Amino acid sequence: MRVFPRAGRRTRATALTLLGCLPGLAAALALALCPQGADRPVPMRLAAPEPAGPATHHRAPRPRIVPREVWLDATVRRTQPPPRYDDRVVAVFVHHTDSPNGYSCAQAPEIIRRLYTGQTGDRDWDDIGYNFLVDRCGTIYEGRAGGVDRAVTGAHTQGFNHRTAGIAALGTFTAGVPVPRAMTDAIAALAAWKLGLADVDPRAGTRLVSSNGLSRYEKGTAVTLPAVAGHQDGYRTSCPGAALTARLPEIRTAAARLQGRLPAATATATATATVTPTPGATPTPSVTRSRPPLPTPAGTSTDTS
């Protein structure tokens, strides 16, 4: 299922938030498809601890990340406001881009460039919404500007962009579609590294607060979501597709292993890193609630929070 955004308004230094899985590239723009080998994580390069962050004990090596300059050139780059930041990342949301699968991995920068152009041009967003994108060969690309080592506020999951990172798998992974092992390995490595900076177990749950009533939860509702979540955990969508969703348990386990934790079967604790609502948000309820029966929002995938 594709979720289409409504025309958004722009606020100073605030990105309109990407929510739905992006529409597939038009057939005329689709690029011929074929995988190449997976990139491997490189030795750990740790960022300086953020002042508000906790002491960390389960850090994972930082994987190789291709900078956005590789896919963003002067012909499409647009002027944009400065990035926004949270204090740390305590959850990641996995997406798929709902674009063709058969690309060669040499074409991934062009695909990302077209996604960026569609969002910042036709949809008038200030930047690509995902923090990272991963191709079928396992190459990780920097998405949204602001620094891969920092907790950049993304525009990927309506209501849950704060203290989270969005990781988009290039392609469409509905039921029955093979998900390349190189891709899931790269997602696991990236999740292990980002969550490890805050000492969050990828197999655990993380307590977040919805900042937007168009998510699955009313604004201000505190919920416990998986630390490695699918887009559909926070928003009414089929993203990241049934095939990729089915791979999330093994991604969590692989990420935990990269952090040096015990096997997933022995983990029972839940990480509870509470997000403080942004100024002006509805106060957080004192109890964690299950998904309320909210109506599916029509024609929207943006979030101004």
mmCIF file of C-alpha atoms in Angstrom:
data_model
loop_
_atom_site.group_PDB
_atom_site.id
_atom_site.type_symbol
_atom_site.label_atom_id
_atom_site.label_comp_id
_atom_site.label_asym_id
_atom_site.label_seq_id
_atom_site.Cartn_x
_atom_site.Cartn_y
_atom_site.Cartn_z
ATOM 1 C CA MET A 1 0.000 0.000 0.000
ATOM 2 C CA ARG A 2 1.279 3.452 -0.829
ATOM 3 C CA VAL A 3 0.581 6.452 1.329
ATOM 4 C CA PHE A 4 0.498 9.740 -0.580
ATOM 5 C CA PRO A 5 1.353 13.057 1.076
ATOM 6 C CA ARG A 6 -0.793 16.111 1.041
ATOM 7 C CA ALA A 7 0.724 19.373 0.038
ATOM 8 C CA GLY A 8 2.707 20.504 3.076
ATOM 9 C CA ARG A 9 3.478 23.862 4.545
ATOM 10 C CA ARG A 10 7.034 24.746 5.371
ATOM 11 C CA THR A 11 8.078 26.300 8.638
ATOM 12 C CA ARG A 12 11.385 27.965 9.330
ATOM 13 C CA ALA A 13 14.074 25.342 9.989
ATOM 14 C CA THR A 14 11.441 22.617 9.956
ATOM 15 C CA ALA A 15 11.076 19.902 7.355
ATOM 16 C CA LEU A 16 7.673 18.671 6.316
ATOM 17 C CA THR A 17 7.828 15.072 7.276
ATOM 18 C CA LEU A 18 7.952 12.201 4.888
ATOM 19 C CA LEU A 19 5.552 9.496 6.024
ATOM 20 C CA GLY A 20 4.430 7.048 3.538
ATOM 21 C CA CYS A 21 6.550 4.718 1.582
ATOM 22 C CA LEU A 22 7.497 6.781 -1.461
ATOM 23 C CA PRO A 23 5.660 6.092 -4.707
ATOM 24 C CA GLY A 24 7.528 3.799 -7.091
ATOM 25 C CA LEU A 25 9.604 5.429 -9.810
ATOM 26 C CA ALA A 26 7.688 5.762 -13.038
ATOM 27 C CA ALA A 27 8.363 3.006 -15.516
ATOM 28 C CA ALA A 28 9.976 5.507 -17.839
ATOM 29 C CA LEU A 29 12.442 6.403 -15.120
ATOM 30 C CA ALA A 30 12.992 2.872 -13.828
ATOM 31 C CA LEU A 31 16.548 1.683 -14.101
ATOM 32 C CA ALA A 32 17.616 -1.810 -15.146
ATOM 33 C CA LEU A 33 18.129 -4.029 -12.069
ATOM 34 C CA CYS A 34 20.948 -6.513 -10.809
ATOM 35 C CA PRO A 35 22.816 -6.874 -7.503
ATOM 36 C CA GLN A 36 26.491 -6.737 -6.687
ATOM 37 C CA GLY A 37 28.410 -7.756 -3.593
ATOM 38 C CA ALA A 38 27.647 -6.514 -0.083
ATOM 39 C CA ASP A 39 29.701 -3.909 1.673
ATOM 40 C CA ARG A 40 31.156 -5.023 4.970
ATOM 41 C CA PRO A 41 31.278 -3.015 8.197
ATOM 42 C CA VAL A 42 34.622 -1.330 8.710
ATOM 43 C CA PRO A 43 36.496 -0.929 12.005
ATOM 44 C CA MET A 44 34.652 1.146 14.571
ATOM 45 C CA ARG A 45 34.894 4.932 14.318
ATOM 46 C CA LEU A 46 33.111 6.298 17.362
ATOM 47 C CA ALA A 47 31.595 9.731 17.486
ATOM 48 C CA ALA A 48 32.243 11.911 20.510
ATOM 49 C CA PRO A 49 29.610 11.222 23.200
ATOM 50 C CA GLU A 50 26.723 13.644 23.129
ATOM 51 C CA PRO A 51 26.366 15.661 26.338
ATOM 52 C CA ALA A 52 22.886 14.325 27.145
ATOM 53 C CA GLY A 53 23.648 10.726 26.246
ATOM 54 C CA PRO A 54 24.132 7.901 28.736
ATOM 55 C CA ALA A 55 27.293 5.903 29.237
ATOM 56 C CA THR A 56 27.396 3.225 26.573
ATOM 57 C CA HIS A 57 28.436 -0.387 27.035
ATOM 58 C CA HIS A 58 27.267 -2.129 23.864
ATOM 59 C CA ARG A 59 28.620 -0.116 20.992
ATOM 60 C CA ALA A 60 28.979 -1.710 17.586
ATOM 61 C CA PRO A 61 31.435 -0.795 14.831
ATOM 62 C CA ARG A 62 30.312 1.972 12.532
ATOM 63 C CA PRO A 63 29.646 0.513 9.066
ATOM 64 C CA ARG A 64 30.876 2.212 5.935
ATOM 65 C CA ILE A 65 28.462 4.998 4.959
ATOM 66 C CA VAL A 66 28.618 6.688 1.570
ATOM 67 C CA PRO A 67 28.272 10.488 2.019
ATOM 68 C CA ARG A 68 25.386 12.308 0.407
ATOM 69 C CA GLU A 69 27.782 14.214 -1.849
ATOM 70 C CA VAL A 70 28.064 11.019 -3.898
ATOM 71 C CA TRP A 71 24.411 11.111 -4.939
ATOM 72 C CA LEU A 72 23.543 14.791 -4.495
ATOM 73 C CA ASP A 73 25.073 17.007 -7.143
ATOM 74 C CA ALA A 74 24.772 20.682 -8.015
ATOM 75 C CA THR A 75 22.170 20.031 -10.696
ATOM 76 C CA VAL A 76 19.531 18.948 -8.160
ATOM 77 C CA ARG A 77 20.725 20.347 -4.816
ATOM 78 C CA ARG A 78 18.281 22.808 -3.278
ATOM 79 C CA THR A 79 18.735 25.431 -0.608
ATOM 80 C CA GLN A 80 17.387 24.171 2.693
ATOM 81 C CA PRO A 81 17.136 25.273 6.327
ATOM 82 C CA PRO A 82 19.549 23.926 8.946
ATOM 83 C CA PRO A 83 18.914 20.398 10.231
ATOM 84 C CA ARG A 84 17.209 19.745 13.561
ATOM 85 C CA TYR A 85 18.621 17.443 16.203
ATOM 86 C CA ASP A 86 17.471 15.298 19.099
ATOM 87 C CA ASP A 87 19.718 14.323 21.986
ATOM 88 C CA ARG A 88 20.091 10.686 20.875
ATOM 89 C CA VAL A 89 18.600 7.881 18.784
ATOM 90 C CA VAL A 90 16.705 5.207 20.733
ATOM 91 C CA ALA A 91 14.847 3.492 17.866
ATOM 92 C CA VAL A 92 15.125 2.988 14.127
ATOM 93 C CA PHE A 93 12.267 2.615 11.652
ATOM 94 C CA VAL A 94 12.778 0.411 8.615
ATOM 95 C CA HIS A 95 11.115 1.424 5.330
ATOM 96 C CA HIS A 96 11.123 0.443 1.698
ATOM 97 C CA THR A 97 11.060 3.078 -1.034
ATOM 98 C CA ASP A 98 8.362 1.335 -3.106
ATOM 99 C CA SER A 99 10.560 1.647 -6.202
ATOM 100 C CA PRO A 100 11.723 -0.985 -8.722
ATOM 101 C CA ASN A 101 13.908 -3.841 -7.485
ATOM 102 C CA GLY A 102 15.988 -4.832 -10.514
ATOM 103 C CA TYR A 103 18.494 -1.997 -10.477
ATOM 104 C CA SER A 104 22.240 -2.491 -10.655
ATOM 105 C CA CYS A 105 23.872 -1.159 -7.524
ATOM 106 C CA ALA A 106 25.911 1.303 -9.569
ATOM 107 C CA GLN A 107 22.559 2.971 -10.263
ATOM 108 C CA ALA A 108 21.641 3.428 -6.582
ATOM 109 C CA PRO A 109 22.934 7.044 -6.395
ATOM 110 C CA GLU A 110 20.734 7.972 -9.352
ATOM 111 C CA ILE A 111 17.698 6.339 -7.721
ATOM 112 C CA ILE A 112 18.312 8.246 -4.481
ATOM 113 C CA ARG A 113 18.778 11.457 -6.448
ATOM 114 C CA ARG A 114 15.408 10.948 -8.123
ATOM 115 C CA LEU A 115 13.761 10.308 -4.760
ATOM 116 C CA TYR A 116 15.301 13.511 -3.414
ATOM 117 C CA THR A 117 14.204 15.464 -6.489
ATOM 118 C CA GLY A 118 10.634 14.235 -6.191
ATOM 119 C CA GLN A 119 10.398 15.176 -2.529
ATOM 120 C CA THR A 120 12.123 18.550 -2.641
ATOM 121 C CA GLY A 121 10.633 19.501 -5.995
ATOM 122 C CA ASP A 122 7.108 18.248 -6.576
ATOM 123 C CA ARG A 123 6.347 17.895 -2.863
ATOM 124 C CA ASP A 124 8.307 20.960 -1.745
ATOM 125 C CA TRP A 125 10.004 19.242 1.202
ATOM 126 C CA ASP A 126 13.271 20.664 2.478
ATOM 127 C CA ASP A 127 15.298 17.441 2.156
ATOM 128 C CA ILE A 128 14.996 13.713 1.655
ATOM 129 C CA GLY A 129 13.118 12.273 4.618
ATOM 130 C CA TYR A 130 15.177 9.163 5.415
ATOM 131 C CA ASN A 131 18.335 9.383 7.485
ATOM 132 C CA PHE A 132 19.880 6.473 5.592
ATOM 133 C CA LEU A 133 19.213 4.401 2.488
ATOM 134 C CA VAL A 134 20.499 0.879 1.802
ATOM 135 C CA ASP A 135 20.726 -0.733 -1.626
ATOM 136 C CA ARG A 136 20.376 -4.410 -2.515
ATOM 137 C CA CYS A 137 24.163 -4.860 -2.417
ATOM 138 C CA GLY A 138 24.408 -3.681 1.162
ATOM 139 C CA THR A 139 25.811 -0.240 0.481
ATOM 140 C CA ILE A 140 24.631 2.329 3.035
ATOM 141 C CA TYR A 141 24.063 5.903 1.888
ATOM 142 C CA GLU A 142 23.720 9.014 4.002
ATOM 143 C CA GLY A 143 20.273 10.468 3.397
ATOM 144 C CA ARG A 144 19.046 13.481 5.312
ATOM 145 C CA ALA A 145 21.663 16.169 5.987
ATOM 146 C CA GLY A 146 23.056 16.903 9.426
ATOM 147 C CA GLY A 147 25.791 14.338 10.052
ATOM 148 C CA VAL A 148 25.525 10.552 10.264
ATOM 149 C CA ASP A 149 27.080 10.508 13.734
ATOM 150 C CA ARG A 150 24.451 12.858 15.137
ATOM 151 C CA ALA A 151 20.809 12.366 16.139
ATOM 152 C CA VAL A 152 19.324 14.174 13.140
ATOM 153 C CA THR A 153 15.553 14.593 13.339
ATOM 154 C CA GLY A 154 14.234 12.821 10.267
ATOM 155 C CA ALA A 155 11.023 13.038 8.265
ATOM 156 C CA HIS A 156 10.162 9.389 7.823
ATOM 157 C CA THR A 157 7.549 8.163 10.331
ATOM 158 C CA GLN A 158 4.698 10.492 11.141
ATOM 159 C CA GLY A 159 4.500 11.100 14.866
ATOM 160 C CA PHE A 160 7.775 9.312 15.629
ATOM 161 C CA ASN A 161 10.568 11.299 14.037
ATOM 162 C CA HIS A 162 12.089 12.446 17.319
ATOM 163 C CA ARG A 163 14.858 10.278 18.779
ATOM 164 C CA THR A 164 14.568 7.869 15.876
ATOM 165 C CA ALA A 165 16.366 7.240 12.603
ATOM 166 C CA GLY A 166 14.763 6.198 9.332
ATOM 167 C CA ILE A 167 16.467 3.467 7.287
ATOM 168 C CA ALA A 168 15.030 2.945 3.800
ATOM 169 C CA ALA A 169 15.637 -0.184 1.725
ATOM 170 C CA LEU A 170 15.786 0.695 -1.961
ATOM 171 C CA GLY A 171 13.082 -1.367 -3.641
ATOM 172 C CA THR A 172 9.643 -2.854 -3.044
ATOM 173 C CA PHE A 173 9.433 -5.798 -0.643
ATOM 174 C CA THR A 174 5.848 -6.972 -0.641
ATOM 175 C CA ALA A 175 4.915 -10.586 0.114
ATOM 176 C CA GLY A 176 6.960 -13.123 -1.801
ATOM 177 C CA VAL A 177 9.665 -10.704 -2.956
ATOM 178 C CA PRO A 178 13.186 -11.878 -2.043
ATOM 179 C CA VAL A 179 15.044 -9.539 0.296
ATOM 180 C CA PRO A 180 18.798 -9.628 -0.403
ATOM 181 C CA ARG A 181 20.899 -10.875 2.490
ATOM 182 C CA ALA A 182 23.438 -8.116 1.870
ATOM 183 C CA MET A 183 20.675 -5.572 2.431
ATOM 184 C CA THR A 184 19.452 -7.042 5.715
ATOM 185 C CA ASP A 185 23.020 -7.445 6.966
ATOM 186 C CA ALA A 186 23.679 -3.770 6.251
ATOM 187 C CA ILE A 187 20.471 -2.674 7.983
ATOM 188 C CA ALA A 188 21.455 -4.742 11.023
ATOM 189 C CA ALA A 189 24.951 -3.226 11.099
ATOM 190 C CA LEU A 190 23.556 0.289 10.829
ATOM 191 C CA ALA A 191 20.924 -0.305 13.522
ATOM 192 C CA ALA A 192 23.518 -1.860 15.836
ATOM 193 C CA TRP A 193 25.796 1.140 15.515
ATOM 194 C CA LYS A 194 23.137 3.882 15.856
ATOM 195 C CA LEU A 195 21.331 2.217 18.766
ATOM 196 C CA GLY A 196 24.584 1.268 20.428
ATOM 197 C CA LEU A 197 25.496 4.933 20.824
ATOM 198 C CA ALA A 198 22.597 5.125 23.305
ATOM 199 C CA ASP A 199 23.150 1.581 24.632
ATOM 200 C CA VAL A 200 19.758 0.425 23.313
ATOM 201 C CA ASP A 201 19.257 -3.306 22.764
ATOM 202 C CA PRO A 202 17.929 -3.833 19.203
ATOM 203 C CA ARG A 203 15.740 -6.724 20.466
ATOM 204 C CA ALA A 204 14.037 -4.630 23.131
ATOM 205 C CA GLY A 205 11.217 -2.122 23.156
ATOM 206 C CA THR A 206 11.607 1.641 23.373
ATOM 207 C CA ARG A 207 9.101 4.039 24.896
ATOM 208 C CA LEU A 208 8.245 6.892 22.553
ATOM 209 C CA VAL A 209 5.622 9.617 22.527
ATOM 210 C CA SER A 210 3.498 10.312 19.467
ATOM 211 C CA SER A 211 3.891 13.905 18.335
ATOM 212 C CA ASN A 212 1.136 13.748 15.721
ATOM 213 C CA GLY A 213 -2.408 12.415 15.824
ATOM 214 C CA LEU A 214 -2.169 11.195 12.235
ATOM 215 C CA SER A 215 0.147 8.412 13.378
ATOM 216 C CA ARG A 216 -1.268 5.168 14.769
ATOM 217 C CA TYR A 217 -1.569 6.916 18.135
ATOM 218 C CA GLU A 218 -3.139 10.098 19.382
ATOM 219 C CA LYS A 219 -0.794 13.007 19.901
ATOM 220 C CA GLY A 220 0.885 12.811 23.307
ATOM 221 C CA THR A 221 0.322 9.071 23.709
ATOM 222 C CA ALA A 222 3.235 7.138 25.200
ATOM 223 C CA VAL A 223 3.786 3.787 23.505
ATOM 224 C CA THR A 224 6.404 1.075 23.593
ATOM 225 C CA LEU A 225 7.553 0.169 20.087
ATOM 226 C CA PRO A 226 10.319 -2.159 18.935
ATOM 227 C CA ALA A 227 13.763 -0.555 18.976
ATOM 228 C CA VAL A 228 14.051 -1.845 15.399
ATOM 229 C CA ALA A 229 10.557 -1.148 14.095
ATOM 230 C CA GLY A 230 8.829 -1.298 10.751
ATOM 231 C CA HIS A 231 7.191 1.839 9.425
ATOM 232 C CA GLN A 232 3.802 0.194 9.969
ATOM 233 C CA ASP A 233 4.467 0.017 13.730
ATOM 234 C CA GLY A 234 4.030 3.781 13.928
ATOM 235 C CA TYR A 235 1.781 4.556 10.966
ATOM 236 C CA ARG A 236 -1.089 2.913 9.089
ATOM 237 C CA THR A 237 0.773 1.626 6.057
ATOM 238 C CA SER A 238 2.024 -1.665 4.623
ATOM 239 C CA CYS A 239 5.598 -0.326 4.568
ATOM 240 C CA PRO A 240 8.237 -1.806 4.688
ATOM 241 C CA GLY A 241 6.358 -4.584 2.902
ATOM 242 C CA ALA A 242 5.484 -8.048 4.147
ATOM 243 C CA ALA A 243 8.739 -9.623 2.966
ATOM 244 C CA LEU A 244 11.007 -7.125 4.701
ATOM 245 C CA THR A 245 8.792 -7.040 7.792
ATOM 246 C CA ALA A 246 9.261 -10.801 8.100
ATOM 247 C CA ARG A 247 13.022 -10.263 8.205
ATOM 248 C CA LEU A 248 12.957 -7.772 11.086
ATOM 249 C CA PRO A 249 13.375 -10.426 13.833
ATOM 250 C CA GLU A 250 16.621 -11.673 12.324
ATOM 251 C CA ILE A 251 17.782 -8.097 11.758
ATOM 252 C CA ARG A 252 17.247 -7.399 15.461
ATOM 253 C CA THR A 253 19.154 -10.535 16.445
ATOM 254 C CA ALA A 254 22.043 -9.752 14.103
ATOM 255 C CA ALA A 255 22.215 -6.180 15.414
ATOM 256 C CA ALA A 256 22.281 -7.399 19.007
ATOM 257 C CA ARG A 257 25.081 -9.810 18.152
ATOM 258 C CA LEU A 258 27.109 -6.973 16.612
ATOM 259 C CA GLN A 259 26.679 -5.089 19.884
ATOM 260 C CA GLY A 260 28.145 -8.049 21.781
ATOM 261 C CA ARG A 261 24.934 -8.942 23.578
ATOM 262 C CA LEU A 262 23.621 -12.363 24.565
ATOM 263 C CA PRO A 263 21.499 -14.385 22.123
ATOM 264 C CA ALA A 264 18.026 -12.998 21.624
ATOM 265 C CA ALA A 265 16.394 -15.968 23.379
ATOM 266 C CA THR A 266 17.897 -14.848 26.690
ATOM 267 C CA ALA A 267 16.770 -11.247 26.465
ATOM 268 C CA THR A 268 13.741 -10.368 28.558
ATOM 269 C CA ALA A 269 14.313 -6.778 29.595
ATOM 270 C CA THR A 270 12.745 -3.860 27.800
ATOM 271 C CA ALA A 271 14.670 -0.681 27.198
ATOM 272 C CA THR A 272 12.564 2.321 28.195
ATOM 273 C CA ALA A 273 14.005 5.499 26.792
ATOM 274 C CA THR A 274 11.237 8.080 27.079
ATOM 275 C CA VAL A 275 10.997 10.890 24.568
ATOM 276 C CA THR A 276 10.184 14.307 25.971
ATOM 277 C CA PRO A 277 7.423 15.884 23.887
ATOM 278 C CA THR A 278 8.307 18.996 21.942
ATOM 279 C CA PRO A 279 7.176 22.348 23.385
ATOM 280 C CA GLY A 280 3.464 22.815 23.032
ATOM 281 C CA ALA A 281 2.733 19.105 22.665
ATOM 282 C CA THR A 282 -0.016 17.415 24.632
ATOM 283 C CA PRO A 283 1.320 16.127 27.983
ATOM 284 C CA THR A 284 2.326 12.486 27.957
ATOM 285 C CA PRO A 285 -0.281 10.132 29.470
ATOM 286 C CA SER A 286 0.916 8.162 32.456
ATOM 287 C CA VAL A 287 0.172 4.772 30.913
ATOM 288 C CA THR A 288 1.308 3.040 27.771
ATOM 289 C CA ARG A 289 -1.589 2.428 25.434
ATOM 290 C CA SER A 290 -2.199 -0.056 22.688
ATOM 291 C CA ARG A 291 -3.072 1.065 19.193
ATOM 292 C CA PRO A 292 -6.332 3.030 19.315
ATOM 293 C CA PRO A 293 -8.953 2.600 16.634
ATOM 294 C CA LEU A 294 -8.065 5.806 14.812
ATOM 295 C CA PRO A 295 -9.427 6.323 11.318
ATOM 296 C CA THR A 296 -6.905 5.943 8.519
ATOM 297 C CA PRO A 297 -5.817 9.464 7.507
ATOM 298 C CA ALA A 298 -6.631 10.166 3.904
ATOM 299 C CA GLY A 299 -3.995 11.447 1.509
ATOM 300 C CA THR A 300 -1.338 12.526 3.982
ATOM 301 C CA SER A 301 2.148 11.496 4.900
ATOM 302 C CA THR A 302 3.669 14.642 6.307
ATOM 303 C CA ASP A 303 4.415 15.672 9.872
ATOM 304 C CA THR A 304 5.282 19.170 10.944
ATOM 305 C CA SER A 305 6.626 18.076 14.316
#
